[in-house]
Short mmCIF file of C-alpha atoms in Angstrom, two decimals:
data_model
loop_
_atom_site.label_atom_id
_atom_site.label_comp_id
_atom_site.label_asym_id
_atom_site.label_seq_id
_atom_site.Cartn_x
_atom_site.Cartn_y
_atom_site.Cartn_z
CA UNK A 1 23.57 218.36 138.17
CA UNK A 2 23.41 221.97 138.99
CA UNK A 3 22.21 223.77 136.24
CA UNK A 4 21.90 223.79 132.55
CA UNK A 5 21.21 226.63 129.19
CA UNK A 6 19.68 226.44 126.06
CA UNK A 7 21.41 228.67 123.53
CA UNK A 8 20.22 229.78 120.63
CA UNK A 9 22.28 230.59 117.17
CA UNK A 10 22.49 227.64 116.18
CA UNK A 11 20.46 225.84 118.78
CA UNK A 12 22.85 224.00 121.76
CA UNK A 13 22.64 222.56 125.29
CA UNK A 14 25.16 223.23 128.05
CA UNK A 15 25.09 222.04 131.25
CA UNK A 16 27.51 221.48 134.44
CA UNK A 17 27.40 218.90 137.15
CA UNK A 18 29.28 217.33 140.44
CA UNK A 19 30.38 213.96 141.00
CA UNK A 20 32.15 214.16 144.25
CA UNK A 21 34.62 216.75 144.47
CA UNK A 22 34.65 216.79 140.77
CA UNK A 23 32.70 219.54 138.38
CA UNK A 24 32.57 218.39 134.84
CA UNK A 25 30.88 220.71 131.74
CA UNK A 26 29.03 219.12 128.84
CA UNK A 27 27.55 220.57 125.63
CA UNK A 28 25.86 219.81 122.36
CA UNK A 29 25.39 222.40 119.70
CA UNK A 30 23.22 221.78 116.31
CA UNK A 31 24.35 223.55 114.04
CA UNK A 32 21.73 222.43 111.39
CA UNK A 33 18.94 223.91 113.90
CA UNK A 34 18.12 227.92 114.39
CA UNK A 35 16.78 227.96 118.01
CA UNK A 36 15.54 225.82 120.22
CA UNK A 37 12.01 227.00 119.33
CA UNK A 38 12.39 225.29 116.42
CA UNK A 39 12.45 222.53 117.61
CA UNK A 40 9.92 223.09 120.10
CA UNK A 41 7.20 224.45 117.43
CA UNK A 42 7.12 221.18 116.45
CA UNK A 43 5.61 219.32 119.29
CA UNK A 44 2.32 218.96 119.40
CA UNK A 45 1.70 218.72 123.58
CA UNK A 46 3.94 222.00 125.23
CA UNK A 47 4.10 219.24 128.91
CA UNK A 48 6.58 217.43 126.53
CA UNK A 49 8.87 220.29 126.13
CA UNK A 50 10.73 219.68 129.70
CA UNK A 51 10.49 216.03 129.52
CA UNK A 52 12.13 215.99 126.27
CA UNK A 53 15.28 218.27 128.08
CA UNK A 54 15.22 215.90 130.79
CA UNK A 55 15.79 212.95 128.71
CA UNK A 56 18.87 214.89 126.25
CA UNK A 57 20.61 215.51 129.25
CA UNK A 58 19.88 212.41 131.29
CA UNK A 59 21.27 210.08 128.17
CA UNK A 60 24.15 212.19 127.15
CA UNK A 61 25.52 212.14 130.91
CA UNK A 62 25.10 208.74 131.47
CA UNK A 63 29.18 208.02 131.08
CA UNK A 64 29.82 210.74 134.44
CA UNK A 65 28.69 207.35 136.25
CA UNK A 66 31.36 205.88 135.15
CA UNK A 67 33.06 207.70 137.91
CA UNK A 68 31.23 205.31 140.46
CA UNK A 69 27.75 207.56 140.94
CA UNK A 70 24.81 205.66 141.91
CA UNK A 71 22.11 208.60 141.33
CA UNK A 72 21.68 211.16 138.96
CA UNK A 73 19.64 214.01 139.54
CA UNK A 74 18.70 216.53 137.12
CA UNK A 75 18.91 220.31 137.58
CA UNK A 76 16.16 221.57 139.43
CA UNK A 77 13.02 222.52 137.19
CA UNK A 78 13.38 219.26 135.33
CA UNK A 79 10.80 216.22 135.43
CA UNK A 80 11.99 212.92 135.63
CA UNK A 81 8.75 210.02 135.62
CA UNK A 82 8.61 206.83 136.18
CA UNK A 83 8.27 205.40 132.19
CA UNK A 84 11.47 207.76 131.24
CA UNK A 85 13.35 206.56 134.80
CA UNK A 86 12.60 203.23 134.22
CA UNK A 87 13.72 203.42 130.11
CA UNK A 88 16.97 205.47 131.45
CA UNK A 89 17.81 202.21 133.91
CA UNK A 90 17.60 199.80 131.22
CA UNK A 91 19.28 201.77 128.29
CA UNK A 92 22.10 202.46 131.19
CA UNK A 93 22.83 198.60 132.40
CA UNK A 94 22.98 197.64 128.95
CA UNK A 95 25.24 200.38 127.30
CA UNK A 96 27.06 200.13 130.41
CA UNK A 97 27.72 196.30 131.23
CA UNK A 98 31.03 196.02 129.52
CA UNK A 99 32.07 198.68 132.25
CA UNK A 100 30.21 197.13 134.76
CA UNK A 101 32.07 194.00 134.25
CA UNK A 102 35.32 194.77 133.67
CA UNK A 103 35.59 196.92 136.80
CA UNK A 104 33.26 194.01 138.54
CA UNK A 105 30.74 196.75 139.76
CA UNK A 106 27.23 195.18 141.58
CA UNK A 107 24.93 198.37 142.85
CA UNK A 108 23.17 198.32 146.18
CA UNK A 109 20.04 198.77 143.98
CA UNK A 110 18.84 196.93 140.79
CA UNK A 111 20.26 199.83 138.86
CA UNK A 112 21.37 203.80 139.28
CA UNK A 113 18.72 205.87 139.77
CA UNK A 114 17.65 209.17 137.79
CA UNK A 115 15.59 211.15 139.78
CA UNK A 116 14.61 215.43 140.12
CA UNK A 117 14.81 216.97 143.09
CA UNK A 118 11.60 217.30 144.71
CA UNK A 119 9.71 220.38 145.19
CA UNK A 120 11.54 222.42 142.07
CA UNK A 121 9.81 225.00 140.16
CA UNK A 122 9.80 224.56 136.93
CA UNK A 123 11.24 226.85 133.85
CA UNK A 124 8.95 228.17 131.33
CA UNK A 125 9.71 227.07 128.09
CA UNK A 126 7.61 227.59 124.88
CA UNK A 127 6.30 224.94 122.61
CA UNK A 128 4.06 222.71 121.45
CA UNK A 129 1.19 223.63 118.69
CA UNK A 130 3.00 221.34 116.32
CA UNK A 131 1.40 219.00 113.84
CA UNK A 132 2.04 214.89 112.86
CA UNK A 133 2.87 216.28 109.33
CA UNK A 134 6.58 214.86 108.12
CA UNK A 135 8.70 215.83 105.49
CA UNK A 136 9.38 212.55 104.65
CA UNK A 137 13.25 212.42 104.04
CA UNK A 138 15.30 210.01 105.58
CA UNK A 139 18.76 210.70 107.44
CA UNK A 140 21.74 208.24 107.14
CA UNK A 141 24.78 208.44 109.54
CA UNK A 142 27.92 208.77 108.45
CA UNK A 143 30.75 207.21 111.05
CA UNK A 144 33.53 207.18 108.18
CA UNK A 145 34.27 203.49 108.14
CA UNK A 146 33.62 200.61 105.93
CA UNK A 147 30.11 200.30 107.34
CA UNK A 148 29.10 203.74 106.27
CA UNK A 149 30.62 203.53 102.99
CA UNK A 150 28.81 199.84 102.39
CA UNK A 151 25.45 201.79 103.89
CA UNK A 152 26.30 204.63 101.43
CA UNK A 153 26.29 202.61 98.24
CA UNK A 154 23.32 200.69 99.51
CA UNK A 155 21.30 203.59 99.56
CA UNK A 156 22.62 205.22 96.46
CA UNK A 157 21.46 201.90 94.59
CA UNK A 158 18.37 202.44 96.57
CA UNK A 159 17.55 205.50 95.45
CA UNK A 160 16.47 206.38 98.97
CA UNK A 161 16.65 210.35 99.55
CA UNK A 162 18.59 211.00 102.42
CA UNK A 163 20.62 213.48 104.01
CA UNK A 164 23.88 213.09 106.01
CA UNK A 165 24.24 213.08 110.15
CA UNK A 166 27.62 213.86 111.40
CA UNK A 167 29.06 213.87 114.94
CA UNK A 168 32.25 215.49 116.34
CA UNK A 169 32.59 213.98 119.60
CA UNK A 170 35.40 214.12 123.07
CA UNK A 171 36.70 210.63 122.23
CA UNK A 172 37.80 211.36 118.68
CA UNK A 173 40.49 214.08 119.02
CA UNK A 174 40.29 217.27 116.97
CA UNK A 175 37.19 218.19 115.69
CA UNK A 176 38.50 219.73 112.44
CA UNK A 177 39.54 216.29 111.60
CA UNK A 178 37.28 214.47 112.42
CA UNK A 179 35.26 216.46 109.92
CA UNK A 180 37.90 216.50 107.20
CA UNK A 181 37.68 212.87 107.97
CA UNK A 182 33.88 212.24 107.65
CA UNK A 183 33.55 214.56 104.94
CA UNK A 184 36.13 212.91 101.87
CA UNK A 185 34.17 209.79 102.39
CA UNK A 186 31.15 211.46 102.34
CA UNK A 187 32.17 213.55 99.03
CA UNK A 188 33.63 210.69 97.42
CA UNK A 189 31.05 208.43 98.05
CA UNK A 190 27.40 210.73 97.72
CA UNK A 191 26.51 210.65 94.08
CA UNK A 192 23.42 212.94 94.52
CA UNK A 193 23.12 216.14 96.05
CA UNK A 194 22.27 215.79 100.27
CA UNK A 195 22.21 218.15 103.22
CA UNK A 196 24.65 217.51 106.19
CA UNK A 197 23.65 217.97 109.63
CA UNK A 198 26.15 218.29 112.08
CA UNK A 199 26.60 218.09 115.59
CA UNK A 200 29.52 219.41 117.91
CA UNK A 201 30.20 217.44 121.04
CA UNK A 202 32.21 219.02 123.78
CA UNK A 203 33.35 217.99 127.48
CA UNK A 204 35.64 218.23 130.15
CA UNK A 205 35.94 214.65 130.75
CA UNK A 206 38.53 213.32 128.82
CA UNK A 207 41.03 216.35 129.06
CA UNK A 208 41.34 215.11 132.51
CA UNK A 209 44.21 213.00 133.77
CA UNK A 210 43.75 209.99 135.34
CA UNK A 211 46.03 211.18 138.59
CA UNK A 212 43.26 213.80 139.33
CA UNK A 213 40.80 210.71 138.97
CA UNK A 214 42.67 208.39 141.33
CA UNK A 215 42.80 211.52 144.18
CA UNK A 216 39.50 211.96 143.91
CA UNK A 217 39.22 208.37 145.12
CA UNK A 218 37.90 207.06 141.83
CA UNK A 219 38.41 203.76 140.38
CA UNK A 220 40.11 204.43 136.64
CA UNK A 221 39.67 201.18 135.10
CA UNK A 222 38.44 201.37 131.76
CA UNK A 223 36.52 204.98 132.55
CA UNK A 224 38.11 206.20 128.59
CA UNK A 225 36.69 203.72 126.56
CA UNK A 226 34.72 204.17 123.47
CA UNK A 227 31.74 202.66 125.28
CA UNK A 228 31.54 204.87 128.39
CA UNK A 229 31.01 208.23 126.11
CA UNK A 230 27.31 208.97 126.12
CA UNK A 231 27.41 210.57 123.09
CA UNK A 232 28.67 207.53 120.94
CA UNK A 233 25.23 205.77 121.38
CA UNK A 234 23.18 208.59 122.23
CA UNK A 235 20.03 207.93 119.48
CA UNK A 236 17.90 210.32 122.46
CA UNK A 237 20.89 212.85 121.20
CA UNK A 238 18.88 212.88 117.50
CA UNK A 239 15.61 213.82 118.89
CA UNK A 240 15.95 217.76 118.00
CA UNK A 241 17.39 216.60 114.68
CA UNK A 242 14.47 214.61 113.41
CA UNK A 243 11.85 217.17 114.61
CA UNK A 244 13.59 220.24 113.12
CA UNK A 245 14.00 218.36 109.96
CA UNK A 246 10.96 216.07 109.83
CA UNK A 247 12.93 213.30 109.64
CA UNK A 248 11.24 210.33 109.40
CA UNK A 249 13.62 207.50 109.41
CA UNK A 250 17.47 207.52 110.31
CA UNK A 251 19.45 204.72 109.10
CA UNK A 252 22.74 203.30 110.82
CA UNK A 253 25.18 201.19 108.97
CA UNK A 254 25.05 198.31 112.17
CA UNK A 255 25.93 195.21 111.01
CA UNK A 256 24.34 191.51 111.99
CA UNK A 257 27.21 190.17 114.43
CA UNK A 258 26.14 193.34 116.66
CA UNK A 259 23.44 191.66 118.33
CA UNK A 260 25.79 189.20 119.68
CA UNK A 261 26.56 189.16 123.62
CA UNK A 262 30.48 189.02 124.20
CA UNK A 263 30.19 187.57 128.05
CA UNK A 264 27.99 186.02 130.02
CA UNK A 265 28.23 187.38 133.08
CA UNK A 266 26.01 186.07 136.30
CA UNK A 267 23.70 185.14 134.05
CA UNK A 268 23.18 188.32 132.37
CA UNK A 269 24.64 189.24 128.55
CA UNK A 270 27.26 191.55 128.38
CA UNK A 271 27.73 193.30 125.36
CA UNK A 272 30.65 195.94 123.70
CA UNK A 273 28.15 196.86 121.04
CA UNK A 274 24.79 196.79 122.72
CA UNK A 275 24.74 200.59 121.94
CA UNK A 276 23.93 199.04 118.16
CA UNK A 277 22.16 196.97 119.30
CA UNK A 278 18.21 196.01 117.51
CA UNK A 279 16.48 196.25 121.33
CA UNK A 280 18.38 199.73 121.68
CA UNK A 281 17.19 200.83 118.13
CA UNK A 282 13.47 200.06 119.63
CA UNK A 283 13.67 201.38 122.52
CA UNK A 284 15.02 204.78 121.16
CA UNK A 285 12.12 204.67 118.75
CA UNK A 286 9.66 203.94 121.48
CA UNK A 287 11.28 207.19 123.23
CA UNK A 288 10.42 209.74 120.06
CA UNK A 289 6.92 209.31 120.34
CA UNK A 290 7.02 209.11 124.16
CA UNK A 291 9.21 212.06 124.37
CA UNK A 292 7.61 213.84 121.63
CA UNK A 293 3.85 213.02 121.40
CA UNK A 294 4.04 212.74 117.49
CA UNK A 295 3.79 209.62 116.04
CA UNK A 296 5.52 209.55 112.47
CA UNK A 297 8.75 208.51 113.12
CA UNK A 298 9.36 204.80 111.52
CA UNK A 299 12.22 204.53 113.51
CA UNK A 300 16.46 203.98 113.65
CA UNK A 301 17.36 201.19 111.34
CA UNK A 302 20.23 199.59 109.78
CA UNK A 303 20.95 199.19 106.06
CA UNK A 304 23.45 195.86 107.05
CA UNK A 305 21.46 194.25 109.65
CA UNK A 306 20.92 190.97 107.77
CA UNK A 307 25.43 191.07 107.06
CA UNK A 308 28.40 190.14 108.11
CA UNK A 309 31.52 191.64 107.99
CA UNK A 310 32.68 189.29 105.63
CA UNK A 311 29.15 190.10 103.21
CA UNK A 312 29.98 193.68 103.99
CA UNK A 313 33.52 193.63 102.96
CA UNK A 314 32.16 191.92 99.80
CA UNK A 315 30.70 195.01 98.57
CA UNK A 316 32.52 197.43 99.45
CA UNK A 317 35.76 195.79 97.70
CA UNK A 318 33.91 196.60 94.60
CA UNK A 319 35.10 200.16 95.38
CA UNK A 320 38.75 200.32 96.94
CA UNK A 321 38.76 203.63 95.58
CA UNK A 322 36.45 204.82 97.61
CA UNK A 323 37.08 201.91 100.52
CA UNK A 324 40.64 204.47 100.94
CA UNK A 325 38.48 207.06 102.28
CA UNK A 326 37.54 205.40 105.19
CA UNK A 327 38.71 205.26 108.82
CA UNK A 328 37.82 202.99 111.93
CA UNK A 329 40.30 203.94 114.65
CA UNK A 330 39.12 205.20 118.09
CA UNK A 331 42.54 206.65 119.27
CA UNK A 332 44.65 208.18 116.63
CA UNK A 333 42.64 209.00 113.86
CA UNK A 334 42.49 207.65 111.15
CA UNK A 335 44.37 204.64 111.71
CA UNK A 336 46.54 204.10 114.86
CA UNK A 337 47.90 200.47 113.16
CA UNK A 338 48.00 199.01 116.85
CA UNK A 339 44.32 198.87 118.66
CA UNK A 340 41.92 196.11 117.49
CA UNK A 341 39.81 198.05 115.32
CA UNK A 342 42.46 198.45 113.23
CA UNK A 343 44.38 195.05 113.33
CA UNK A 344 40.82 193.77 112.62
CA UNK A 345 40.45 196.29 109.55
CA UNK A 346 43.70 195.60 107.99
CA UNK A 347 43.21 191.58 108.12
CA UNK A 348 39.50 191.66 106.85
CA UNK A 349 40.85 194.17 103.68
CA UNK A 350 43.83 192.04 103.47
CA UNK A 351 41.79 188.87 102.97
CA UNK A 352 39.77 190.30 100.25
CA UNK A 353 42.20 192.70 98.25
CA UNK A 354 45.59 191.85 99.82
CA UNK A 355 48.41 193.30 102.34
CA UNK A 356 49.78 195.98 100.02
CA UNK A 357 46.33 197.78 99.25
CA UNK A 358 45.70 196.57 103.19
CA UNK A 359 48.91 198.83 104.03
CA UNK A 360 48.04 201.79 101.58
CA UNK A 361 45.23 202.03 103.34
CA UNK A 362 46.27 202.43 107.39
CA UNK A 363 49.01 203.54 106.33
CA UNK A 364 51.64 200.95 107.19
CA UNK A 365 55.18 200.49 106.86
CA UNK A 366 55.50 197.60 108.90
CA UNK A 367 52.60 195.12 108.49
CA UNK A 368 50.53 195.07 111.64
CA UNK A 369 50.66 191.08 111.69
CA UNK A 370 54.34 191.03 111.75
CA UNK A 371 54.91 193.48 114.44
CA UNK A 372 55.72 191.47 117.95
CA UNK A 373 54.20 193.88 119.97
CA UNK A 374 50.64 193.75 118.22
CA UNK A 375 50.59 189.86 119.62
CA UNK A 376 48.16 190.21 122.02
CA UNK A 377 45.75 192.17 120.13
CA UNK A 378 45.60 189.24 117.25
CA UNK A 379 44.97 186.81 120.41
CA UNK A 380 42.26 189.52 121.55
CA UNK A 381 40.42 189.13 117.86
CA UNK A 382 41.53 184.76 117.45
CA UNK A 383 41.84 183.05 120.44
CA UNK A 384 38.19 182.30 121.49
CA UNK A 385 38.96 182.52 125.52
CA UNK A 386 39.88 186.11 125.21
CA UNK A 387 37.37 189.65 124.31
CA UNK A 388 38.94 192.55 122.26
CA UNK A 389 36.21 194.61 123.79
CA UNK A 390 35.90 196.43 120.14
CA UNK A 391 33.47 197.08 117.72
CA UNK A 392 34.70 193.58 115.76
CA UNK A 393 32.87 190.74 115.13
CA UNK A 394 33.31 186.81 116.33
CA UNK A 395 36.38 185.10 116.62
CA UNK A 396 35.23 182.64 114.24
CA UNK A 397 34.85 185.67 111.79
CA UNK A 398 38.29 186.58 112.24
CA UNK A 399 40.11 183.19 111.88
CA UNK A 400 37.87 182.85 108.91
CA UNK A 401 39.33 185.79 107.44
CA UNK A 402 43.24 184.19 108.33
CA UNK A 403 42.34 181.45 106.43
CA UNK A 404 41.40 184.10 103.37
CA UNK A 405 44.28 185.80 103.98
CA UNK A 406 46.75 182.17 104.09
CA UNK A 407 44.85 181.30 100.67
CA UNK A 408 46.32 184.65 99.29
CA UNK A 409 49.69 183.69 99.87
CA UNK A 410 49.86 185.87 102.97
CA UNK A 411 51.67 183.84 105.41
CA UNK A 412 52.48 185.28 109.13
CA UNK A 413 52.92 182.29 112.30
CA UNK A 414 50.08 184.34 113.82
CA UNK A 415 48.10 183.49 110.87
CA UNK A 416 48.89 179.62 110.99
CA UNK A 417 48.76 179.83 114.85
CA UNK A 418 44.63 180.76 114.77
CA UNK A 419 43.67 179.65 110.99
CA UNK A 420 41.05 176.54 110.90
CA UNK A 421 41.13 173.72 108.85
CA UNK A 422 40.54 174.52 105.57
CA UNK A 423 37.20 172.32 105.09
CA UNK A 424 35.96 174.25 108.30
CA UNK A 425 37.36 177.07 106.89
CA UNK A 426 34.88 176.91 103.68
CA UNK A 427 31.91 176.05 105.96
CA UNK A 428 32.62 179.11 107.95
CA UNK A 429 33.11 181.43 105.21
CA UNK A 430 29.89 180.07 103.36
CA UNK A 431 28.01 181.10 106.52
CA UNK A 432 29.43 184.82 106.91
CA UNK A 433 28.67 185.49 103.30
CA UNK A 434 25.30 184.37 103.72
CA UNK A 435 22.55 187.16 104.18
CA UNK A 436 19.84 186.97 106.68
CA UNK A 437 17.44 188.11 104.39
CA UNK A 438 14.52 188.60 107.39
CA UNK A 439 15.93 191.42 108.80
CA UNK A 440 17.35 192.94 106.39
CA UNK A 441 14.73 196.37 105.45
CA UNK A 442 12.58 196.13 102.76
CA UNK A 443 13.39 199.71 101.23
CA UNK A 444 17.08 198.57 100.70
CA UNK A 445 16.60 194.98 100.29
CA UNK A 446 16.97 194.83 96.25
CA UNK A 447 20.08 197.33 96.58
CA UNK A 448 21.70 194.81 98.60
CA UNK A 449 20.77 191.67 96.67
CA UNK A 450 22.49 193.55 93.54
CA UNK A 451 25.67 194.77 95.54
CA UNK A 452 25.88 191.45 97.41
CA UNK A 453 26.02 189.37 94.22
CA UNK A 454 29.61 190.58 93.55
CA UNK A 455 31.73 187.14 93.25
CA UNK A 456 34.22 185.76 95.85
CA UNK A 457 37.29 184.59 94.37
CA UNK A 458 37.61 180.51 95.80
CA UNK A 459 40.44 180.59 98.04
CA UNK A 460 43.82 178.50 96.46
CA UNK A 461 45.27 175.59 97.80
CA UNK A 462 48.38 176.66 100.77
#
């Protein structure tokens, strides 16, 4: 990394770096957040200030090793110690082992390394002075899918006061969508009065073709996915957010099936969603007050940890009004009708409130489960030897939700082809509609005992 800025008006981070013959630019502007300073003000030790620069750039440019880097050094001025390294290494194998093994990548060393070069002066930067007080308000994520709008409604029944985080990021497109986007489910959905924040993403990564890749002698496998973007699973990334704002709590809408490893791989877990994962959600906690030296933050939670999809789907088919307002696509906002997020989406809203509301709401003129050339997504999702590598749940999940669909009088051969028997079929769905009631968070638990209690219709006889 060569060097880096802090801007002020509103408060953002640029900063440019070399892998190989390639230069890359990366920045992240707050637009909820004056100046840097006040962020800053709010630290209570000023030796905190650089670490906590060292760490927002170190996380966000964790994908540029997706290009095949073993090392990342900072600009010069920046620290880099052993408990941040050694955090950094961790949060790194993890986010990154669905890249790791899908491009079968070992490294010389037990991980990458992050590292400063040695001998650097470094900048002066104000701060510090700050005090442990909070202001006590929570701050709830809004990713514009089903999840969000289930998290939404959980905390409206709550009565948890909150206000909004929203991300514009590389990987989804225009940024004046994606806010359109975020914001009519947010509008139609927020019953009392909140603040957004908002954050702007931009790089020079994915404008990139995959020709100047390959001549650069890099391997291209994979290097686009959802996964590989730092910002996507960047909690480090909220750090200026919560101590401008005095957050004290930010909740995600993660549900329980994202704790589950897709792979094993050498003995080691692999994971497409370890991003969401609960040992992420610690860790990143853990890194506030290590980063920050305050200690008030109660930490990144999740309003659906203790649900499954099918739970989750539950509520939020109370609401199809609302449910319409959603989006879940990764690659042609809002709904592409082809990838496995949405194939996954359609059949999950088709088994609970049927293929014509299921194609209202992607969009659809052709049903995604009769077109041929979806085929091997549906045997990404059902067949139990094969990964979608999505944000989707089990394959059991899935087939359960065929057999929903089958019982609706929805009948496709890929359907039959993957459905269990129906006396498995009940077993299954009894078990996805159950709620793990330990982890779900005591502020929200009542909200989602009352939402949860809406009544599955029994499925009919085929």
């Amino acid at each position: 990394m060569r060097e880096y800025t802090l801007t002020d008006t509103p408060a953002a981070l640029h900063y440019r770096l070399h892998v190989g013959s390639l230069a890359f630019s990366s920045s992240i502007s707050y637009t909820s957040i004056p100046g840097w300073s006040d962020v800053f003000a709010a630290m209570p030790a000023r030796q905190n200030v650089l670490r906590l620069v060292s760490a927002l750039i170190a996380w966000d440019a964790m994908r540029f090793l997706a290009l095949g880097g073993e090392r990342l050094v900072l600009p010069p001025g920046l620290p880099c110690d052993a408990v941040i390294s050694a955090m950094w290494r961790r949060c790194f194998l993890n986010q990154f082992g669905e890249w790791r093994y899908r491009n079968g990548i070992r490294y010389r060393g037990s991980a990458p390394e992050l590292v400063s070069p040695p001998g650097s002066p470094a900048d002066e930067v104000r701060g510090g002075g700050g005090t442990s007080h909070t202001a006590g308000r929570a701050l709830l994520t809004n990713g514009g899918g089903k999840d969000t709008l289930a998290g939404m409604m959980i905390l409206g029944r709550s009565g948890i006061d909150h206000d909004v985080y929203e991300a514009y990021l590389p990987v989804g497109g225009d940024h004046a969508l994606q806010r359109h986007l975020l914001e009519n489910l947010r509008v139609g959905a927020e019953a009392q009065r909140t603040e957004v924040v908002r954050v702007y993403v931009h790089d020079d990564f994915y404008s990139r073709s995959a020709a100047e890749f390959t001549d650069a002698g890099v391997t291209v496998d994979h290097y686009r996915t959802d996964f590989a973007v730092g910002h996507t699973a960047n909690y480090i990334g909220y750090i200026p957010v919560l101590l401008h704002g005095g957050y004290d709590r930010v909740w995600f809408n993660i549900e329980r099936s994202a704790d589950d490893p897709h792979v094993v791989w050498g003995g080691e877990e692999i994971s497409h969603q370890w991003c969401k994962s609960r040992e992420y959600q610690s860790i990143s906690s853990l890194l506030f007050s290590e980063l920050t030296g305050c200690d008030w933050f109660m930490g990144f939670e999740s309003t659906l940890r203790g649900l499954y999809d099918h739970a989750i789907y539950r509520i939020v088919a109370t609401r199809p009004d609302l449910l319409l307002r959603t989006h879940s696509c990764n690659y042609g906002k809002p709904w592409c009708g082809r990838c496995p997020k949405c194939c996954f989406c359609y059949l999950m809203t088709t088994a609970f409130l049927g293929e014509n509301y299921a194609r209202r709401l992607l969009g659809a003129e052709e049903s995604p489960l009769a077109d041929p050339r979806n085929l091997p997504v549906w045997e990404s999702l059902m067949d139990s030897s094969r990964v979608a590598w999505e944000c989707v749940p089990s394959h059991q999940e899935i087939v359960t939700a065929a057999d929903q669909c089958l019982a609706r009088g929805v009948d496709y051969p890929v359907l039959r082809r993957y459905a269990p028997e129906r006396a498995a079929a009940d077993r299954l769905r009894r078990r996805f509609l159950d709620i793990d009631w330990p982890n779900v968070s005591a502020p929200v638990a009542a909200a989602v005992r009352d939402l949860a209690a809406h009544p599955v219709l029994p499925p009919q006889v085929r």
